[in-house]
Short mmCIF file of C-alpha atoms and ligand atoms in Angstrom, two decimals:
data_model
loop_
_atom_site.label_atom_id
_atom_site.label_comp_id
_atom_site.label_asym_id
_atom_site.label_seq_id
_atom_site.Cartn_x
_atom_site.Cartn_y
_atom_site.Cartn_z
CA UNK A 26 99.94 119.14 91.07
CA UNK A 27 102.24 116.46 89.42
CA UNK A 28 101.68 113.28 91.22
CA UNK A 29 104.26 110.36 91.59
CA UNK A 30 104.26 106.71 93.12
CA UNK A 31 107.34 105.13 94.21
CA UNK A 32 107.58 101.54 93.59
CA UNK A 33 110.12 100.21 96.49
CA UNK A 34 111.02 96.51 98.40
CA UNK A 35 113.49 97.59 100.32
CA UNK A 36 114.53 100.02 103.24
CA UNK A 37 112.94 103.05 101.37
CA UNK A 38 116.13 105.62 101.99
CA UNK A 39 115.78 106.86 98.21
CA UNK A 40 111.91 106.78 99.19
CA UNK A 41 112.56 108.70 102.21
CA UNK A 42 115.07 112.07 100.05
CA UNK A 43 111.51 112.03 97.85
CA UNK A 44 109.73 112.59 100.55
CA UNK A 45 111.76 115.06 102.68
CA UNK A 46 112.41 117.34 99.57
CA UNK A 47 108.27 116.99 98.25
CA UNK A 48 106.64 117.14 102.02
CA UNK A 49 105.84 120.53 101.76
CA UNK A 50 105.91 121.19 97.93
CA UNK A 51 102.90 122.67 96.18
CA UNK A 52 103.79 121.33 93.01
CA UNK A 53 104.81 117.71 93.03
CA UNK A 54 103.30 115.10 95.49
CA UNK A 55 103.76 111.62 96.47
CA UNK A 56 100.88 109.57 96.08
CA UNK A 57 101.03 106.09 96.91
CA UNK A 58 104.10 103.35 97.60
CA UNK A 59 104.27 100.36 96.32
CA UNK A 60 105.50 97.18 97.00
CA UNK A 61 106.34 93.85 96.13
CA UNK A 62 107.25 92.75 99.58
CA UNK A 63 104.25 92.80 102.27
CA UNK A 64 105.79 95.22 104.83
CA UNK A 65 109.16 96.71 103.80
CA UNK A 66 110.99 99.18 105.22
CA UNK A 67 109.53 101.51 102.45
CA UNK A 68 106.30 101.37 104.23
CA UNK A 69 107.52 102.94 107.41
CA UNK A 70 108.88 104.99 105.88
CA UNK A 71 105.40 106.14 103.76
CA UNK A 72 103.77 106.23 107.56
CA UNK A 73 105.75 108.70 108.63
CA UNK A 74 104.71 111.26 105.72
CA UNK A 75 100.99 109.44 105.72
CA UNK A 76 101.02 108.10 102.51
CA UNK A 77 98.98 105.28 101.72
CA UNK A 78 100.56 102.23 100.66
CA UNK A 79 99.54 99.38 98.07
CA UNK A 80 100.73 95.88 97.35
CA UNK A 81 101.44 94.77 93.82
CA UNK A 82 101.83 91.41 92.44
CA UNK A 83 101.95 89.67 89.28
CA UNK A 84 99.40 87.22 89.69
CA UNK A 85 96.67 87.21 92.01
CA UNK A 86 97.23 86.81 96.07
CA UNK A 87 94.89 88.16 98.87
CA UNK A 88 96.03 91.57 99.42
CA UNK A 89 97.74 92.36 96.61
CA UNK A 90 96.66 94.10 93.44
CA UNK A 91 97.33 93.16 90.09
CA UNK A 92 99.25 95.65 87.57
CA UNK A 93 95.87 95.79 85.76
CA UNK A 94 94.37 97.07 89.15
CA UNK A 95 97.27 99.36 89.56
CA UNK A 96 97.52 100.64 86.55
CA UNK A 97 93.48 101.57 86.19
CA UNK A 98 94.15 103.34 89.98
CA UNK A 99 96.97 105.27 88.35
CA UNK A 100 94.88 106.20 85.38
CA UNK A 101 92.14 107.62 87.64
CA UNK A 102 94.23 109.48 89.63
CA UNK A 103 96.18 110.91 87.12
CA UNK A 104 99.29 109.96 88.15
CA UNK A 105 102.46 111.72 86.07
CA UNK A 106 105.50 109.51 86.94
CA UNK A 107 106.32 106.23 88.34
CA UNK A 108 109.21 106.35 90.14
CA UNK A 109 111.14 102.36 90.43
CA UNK A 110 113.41 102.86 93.92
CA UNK A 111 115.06 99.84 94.73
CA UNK A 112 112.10 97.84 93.31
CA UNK A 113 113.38 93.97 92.54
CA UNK A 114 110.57 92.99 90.88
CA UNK A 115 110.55 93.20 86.56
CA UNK A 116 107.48 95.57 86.15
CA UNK A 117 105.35 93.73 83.31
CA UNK A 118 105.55 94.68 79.16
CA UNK A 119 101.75 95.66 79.24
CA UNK A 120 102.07 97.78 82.21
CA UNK A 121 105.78 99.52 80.87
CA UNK A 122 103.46 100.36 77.11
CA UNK A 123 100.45 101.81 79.31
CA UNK A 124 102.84 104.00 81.03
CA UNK A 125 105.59 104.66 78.33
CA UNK A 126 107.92 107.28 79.24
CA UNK A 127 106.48 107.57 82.89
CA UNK A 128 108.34 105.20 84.58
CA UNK A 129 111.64 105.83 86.18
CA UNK A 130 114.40 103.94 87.46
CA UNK A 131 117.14 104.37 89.92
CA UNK A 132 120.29 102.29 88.91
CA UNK A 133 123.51 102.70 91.87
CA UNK A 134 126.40 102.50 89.11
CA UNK A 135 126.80 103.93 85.64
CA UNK A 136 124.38 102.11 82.95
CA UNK A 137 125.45 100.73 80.45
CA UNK A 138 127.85 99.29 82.37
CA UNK A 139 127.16 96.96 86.01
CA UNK A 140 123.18 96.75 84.55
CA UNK A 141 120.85 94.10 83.49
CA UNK A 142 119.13 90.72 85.28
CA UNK A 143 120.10 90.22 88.19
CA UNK A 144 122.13 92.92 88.64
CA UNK A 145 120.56 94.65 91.87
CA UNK A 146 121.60 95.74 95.28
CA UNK A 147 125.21 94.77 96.94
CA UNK A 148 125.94 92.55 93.57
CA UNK A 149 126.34 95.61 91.53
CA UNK A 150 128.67 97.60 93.91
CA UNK A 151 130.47 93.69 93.99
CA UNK A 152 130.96 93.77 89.89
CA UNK A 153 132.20 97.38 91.00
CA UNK A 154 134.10 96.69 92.88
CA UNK A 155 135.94 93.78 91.58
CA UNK A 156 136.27 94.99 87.96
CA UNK A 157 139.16 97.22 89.77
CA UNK A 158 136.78 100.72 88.31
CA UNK A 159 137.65 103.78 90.11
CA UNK A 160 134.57 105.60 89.23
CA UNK A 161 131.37 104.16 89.63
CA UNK A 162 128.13 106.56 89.99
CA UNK A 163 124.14 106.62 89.66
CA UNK A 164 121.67 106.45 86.75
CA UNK A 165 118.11 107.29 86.32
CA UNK A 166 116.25 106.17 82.95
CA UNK A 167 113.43 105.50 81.77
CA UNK A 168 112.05 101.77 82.10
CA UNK A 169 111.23 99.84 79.16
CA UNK A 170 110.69 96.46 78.57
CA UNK A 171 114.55 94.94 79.16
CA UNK A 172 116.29 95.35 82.49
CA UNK A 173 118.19 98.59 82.71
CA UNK A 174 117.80 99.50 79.52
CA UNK A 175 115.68 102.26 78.68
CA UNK A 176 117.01 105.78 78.28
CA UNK A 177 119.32 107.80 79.97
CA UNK A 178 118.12 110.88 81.82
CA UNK A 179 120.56 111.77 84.38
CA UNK A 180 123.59 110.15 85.56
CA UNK A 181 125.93 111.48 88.73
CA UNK A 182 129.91 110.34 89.04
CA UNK A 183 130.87 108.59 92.16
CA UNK A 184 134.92 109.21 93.29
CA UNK A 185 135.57 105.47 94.30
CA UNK A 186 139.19 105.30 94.16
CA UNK A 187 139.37 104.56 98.20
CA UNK A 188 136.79 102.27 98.57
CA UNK A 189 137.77 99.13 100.42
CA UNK A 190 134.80 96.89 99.84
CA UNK A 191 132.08 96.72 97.83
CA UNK A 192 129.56 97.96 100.86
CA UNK A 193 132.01 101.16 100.98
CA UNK A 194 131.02 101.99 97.42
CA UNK A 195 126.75 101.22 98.09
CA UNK A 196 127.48 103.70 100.51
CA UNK A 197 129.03 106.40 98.77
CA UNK A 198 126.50 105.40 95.83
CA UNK A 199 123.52 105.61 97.54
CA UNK A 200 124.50 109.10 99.22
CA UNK A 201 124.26 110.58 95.71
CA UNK A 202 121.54 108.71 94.37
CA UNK A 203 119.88 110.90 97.89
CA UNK A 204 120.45 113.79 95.60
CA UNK A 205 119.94 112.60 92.52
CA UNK A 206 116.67 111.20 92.32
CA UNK A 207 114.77 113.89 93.78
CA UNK A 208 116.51 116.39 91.73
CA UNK A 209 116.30 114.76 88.43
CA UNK A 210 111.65 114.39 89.65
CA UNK A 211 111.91 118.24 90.08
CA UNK A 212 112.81 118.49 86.30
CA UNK A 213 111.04 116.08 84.49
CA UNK A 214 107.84 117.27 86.74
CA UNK A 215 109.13 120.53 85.60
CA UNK A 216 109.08 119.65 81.54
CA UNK A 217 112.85 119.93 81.40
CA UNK A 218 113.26 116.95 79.63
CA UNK A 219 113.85 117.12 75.73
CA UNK A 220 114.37 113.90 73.25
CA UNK A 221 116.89 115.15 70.51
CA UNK A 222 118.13 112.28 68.20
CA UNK A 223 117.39 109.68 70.37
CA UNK A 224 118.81 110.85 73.09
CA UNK A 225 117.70 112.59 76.97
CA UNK A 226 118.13 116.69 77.02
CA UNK A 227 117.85 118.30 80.40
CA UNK A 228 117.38 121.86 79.49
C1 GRF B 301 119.41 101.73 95.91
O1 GRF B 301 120.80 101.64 95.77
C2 GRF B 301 118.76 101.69 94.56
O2 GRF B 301 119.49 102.31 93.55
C3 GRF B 301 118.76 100.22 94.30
O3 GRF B 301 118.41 99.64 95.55
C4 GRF B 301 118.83 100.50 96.59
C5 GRF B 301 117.57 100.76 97.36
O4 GRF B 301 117.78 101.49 98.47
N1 GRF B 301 118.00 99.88 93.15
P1 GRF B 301 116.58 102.11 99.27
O5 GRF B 301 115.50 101.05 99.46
O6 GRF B 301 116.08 103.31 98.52
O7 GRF B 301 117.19 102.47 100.59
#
């Protein structure tokens, strides 16, 4: 069984295409959500499929592990791949080196461009929107220790030519990222990932 955790804060709809396309898998599993935020949408979302959920901060509050706690939970339950799904948060250096190369991000536009702090949610499809682009798309790479930065596994063109605002385009964005992410899980859990000078292979 390859078993992920989705890191979310907000409404959970990328959450949510994990879920409906891994319910009734036998190979790849959702095991935990996790969250910043003490009840988002994300966790209504893990109800409905029954999977538990955990709180994660970076220091210390009642009801809320640290990434230390997290990550020695991970480590025992050999988990495969962290999956970052609208998470806000930064996740910490010494938790991206314990899980190097197992942590995935979802980014709603085409890295290296519209990325980096505070570059998140409607402000990205905003920069999109006003930088007069008429493609804009969705990336998944790896995390590392810099804001959108880490490789490049998989990346999916948006057509945004007729979009009239910038909520148009997180529309049309998210829609594919719906496909995307789950997708682009099935072939990493898969081994279809290759590193060939430096750069992502999907065989
Ligand atoms: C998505 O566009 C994701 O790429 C971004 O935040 C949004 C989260 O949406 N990082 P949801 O919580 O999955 O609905």
């Amino acid at each position: 069984m390859f078993k992920i955790v989705v890191f979310a804060s907000g409404s959970g709809s990328n959450l949510r295409s994990l879920l409906n396309e891994f319910d009734k898998s036998k190979d790849i599993r959702v095991d935990f959500v996790i969250s910043d935020k003490i009840h988002p949408g994300a966790f209504d979302v893990a109800a409905e499929y029954s999977v538990p959920v955990l709180n994660v901060a970076e220091t210390g509050k009642p009801g809320f592990l640290t990434y230390d706690a997290l990550a020695s939970v991970f480590t025992e339950k050999n988990i495969n791949l962290i999956v970052l799904a609208g998470f806000l948060k930064k996740i910490p250096d010494s938790f991206v080196r314990t899980f190097r190369s197992r942590i995935i991000n979802i980014h709603p536009a085409l890295l290296p461009g519209f990325g980096g702090a505070g570059m998140y949610g409607i402000r990205v499809h905003r920069a999109v929107f006003e930088s007069g682009v008429k493609i804009s798309g969705a990336t998944i790479h790896f995390v590392d220790e810099y804001y959108d930065h880490g490789k490049i596994i998989a990346q999916a063109a948006v057509d945004i030519k007729d979009a009239l605002s910038p909520e148009d385009i997180a529309g049309l964005v998210l829609k594919t990222e719906h496909k995307l992410l789950p997708e682009t899980v099935r072939k990493i859990a898969a081994g279809k990932l290759k590193e060939i000078d430096n750069r992502i292979i999907i065989l």
